Tab-separated table of C-alpha atoms in Angstrom:
chain	number	residue	atom	x	y	z
J	1	UNK	CA	164.153	112.743	81.791
J	2	UNK	CA	160.462	113.118	82.585
J	3	UNK	CA	158.738	112.200	85.816
J	4	UNK	CA	155.113	111.160	85.503
J	5	UNK	CA	152.653	110.190	88.209
J	6	UNK	CA	149.671	108.284	86.891
J	7	UNK	CA	146.347	108.089	88.665
J	8	UNK	CA	144.619	104.891	87.612
J	9	UNK	CA	144.500	102.373	84.807
J	10	UNK	CA	143.005	104.687	82.180
J	11	UNK	CA	145.824	107.208	82.669
J	12	UNK	CA	148.354	104.366	82.362
J	13	UNK	CA	146.754	103.133	79.138
J	14	UNK	CA	146.694	106.668	77.756
J	15	UNK	CA	150.398	107.147	78.437
J	16	UNK	CA	151.189	103.770	76.848
J	17	UNK	CA	149.281	104.731	73.712
J	18	UNK	CA	151.179	108.027	73.440
J	19	UNK	CA	154.501	106.254	73.979
J	20	UNK	CA	153.673	103.614	71.356
J	21	UNK	CA	153.094	106.348	68.768
J	22	UNK	CA	156.492	107.893	69.505
J	23	UNK	CA	158.779	104.910	70.150
J	24	UNK	CA	160.898	103.364	67.425
J	25	UNK	CA	163.177	100.322	67.225
J	26	UNK	CA	166.178	100.767	69.502
J	27	UNK	CA	164.409	103.050	71.980
J	28	UNK	CA	164.671	102.255	75.686
J	29	UNK	CA	162.133	103.402	78.256
J	30	UNK	CA	163.409	103.568	81.834
J	31	UNK	CA	160.731	103.267	84.505
J	32	UNK	CA	161.098	103.409	88.259
J	33	UNK	CA	158.677	102.808	91.077
J	34	UNK	CA	158.057	100.959	94.286
J	35	UNK	CA	156.732	97.404	94.359
J	36	UNK	CA	153.127	97.539	93.182
J	37	UNK	CA	153.490	100.987	91.619
J	38	UNK	CA	152.209	99.778	88.240
J	39	UNK	CA	155.402	99.248	86.239
J	40	UNK	CA	154.229	95.938	84.777
J	41	UNK	CA	150.780	97.439	84.197
J	42	UNK	CA	152.438	100.135	82.081
J	43	UNK	CA	154.334	97.473	80.107
J	44	UNK	CA	151.109	95.473	79.682
J	45	UNK	CA	149.408	98.589	78.306
J	46	UNK	CA	152.387	99.331	76.053
J	47	UNK	CA	152.376	95.802	74.612
J	48	UNK	CA	148.643	96.168	73.969
J	49	UNK	CA	149.205	99.565	72.295
J	50	UNK	CA	151.727	97.860	69.982
J	51	UNK	CA	149.104	95.242	69.075
J	52	UNK	CA	150.395	92.431	71.302
J	53	UNK	CA	148.498	90.277	73.791
J	54	UNK	CA	148.450	92.040	77.176
J	55	UNK	CA	147.415	88.800	78.901
J	56	UNK	CA	150.915	87.408	78.268
J	57	UNK	CA	152.684	90.212	80.154
J	58	UNK	CA	154.098	89.234	83.547
J	59	UNK	CA	156.604	90.810	85.893
J	60	UNK	CA	160.208	89.860	85.060
J	61	UNK	CA	161.206	89.861	88.738
J	62	UNK	CA	162.372	86.232	88.646
J	63	UNK	CA	163.087	85.782	84.933
J	64	UNK	CA	164.924	89.148	84.706
J	65	UNK	CA	163.815	89.654	81.084
J	66	UNK	CA	160.553	88.894	79.308
J	67	UNK	CA	159.990	89.402	75.585
J	68	UNK	CA	156.679	90.110	73.916
J	69	UNK	CA	155.914	89.987	70.213
J	70	UNK	CA	153.840	92.837	68.850
J	71	UNK	CA	154.244	95.349	66.027
J	72	UNK	CA	157.595	95.977	67.731
J	73	UNK	CA	159.261	93.429	69.984
J	74	UNK	CA	159.166	94.578	73.614
J	75	UNK	CA	161.957	93.405	75.941
J	76	UNK	CA	160.979	94.067	79.576
J	77	UNK	CA	163.795	93.887	82.136
J	78	UNK	CA	163.678	94.069	85.919
J	79	UNK	CA	167.042	95.652	86.694
J	80	UNK	CA	166.655	95.464	90.476
J	81	UNK	CA	168.983	92.447	90.798
J	82	UNK	CA	171.347	93.390	87.973
J	83	UNK	CA	174.831	94.723	88.572
J	84	UNK	CA	174.418	98.034	86.743
J	85	UNK	CA	174.934	98.373	82.990
J	86	UNK	CA	177.279	95.361	83.001
J	87	UNK	CA	174.331	93.253	84.139
J	88	UNK	CA	172.329	94.332	81.089
J	89	UNK	CA	175.241	93.373	78.850
J	90	UNK	CA	175.573	89.971	80.561
J	91	UNK	CA	171.822	89.443	80.138
J	92	UNK	CA	172.182	90.003	76.392
J	93	UNK	CA	169.762	92.912	76.487
J	94	UNK	CA	170.885	94.287	73.107
J	95	UNK	CA	170.099	90.979	71.427
J	96	UNK	CA	166.833	90.559	73.312
J	97	UNK	CA	165.489	93.884	72.070
J	98	UNK	CA	166.896	93.474	68.541
J	99	UNK	CA	164.464	95.177	66.191
J	100	UNK	CA	162.270	96.318	69.047
J	101	UNK	CA	162.206	98.456	72.150
J	102	UNK	CA	163.384	97.942	75.692
J	103	UNK	CA	161.676	98.747	78.973
J	104	UNK	CA	163.918	98.689	82.034
């Protein structure tokens, strides 16, 4: 596990670009942070780094899982209201990230 503190949008975009070069189908990125910490901004930058439309990226707080089409499908889950790993299973997370990556 790595802990990273990012200072600003350019640092977030840079990290997303590095992650996009290293991630492969089936990979899951776990991110943690307070409300407003920039978790969705990181996902937006990651989707853009994969060639998707960053304007479509929104927080999954109410929907629980959002999917974005890019070079790799990105399934973005807000696990705050889920009941642990069983909640991911009930959400169908494996199917939602089929052929892509997951960000939780």
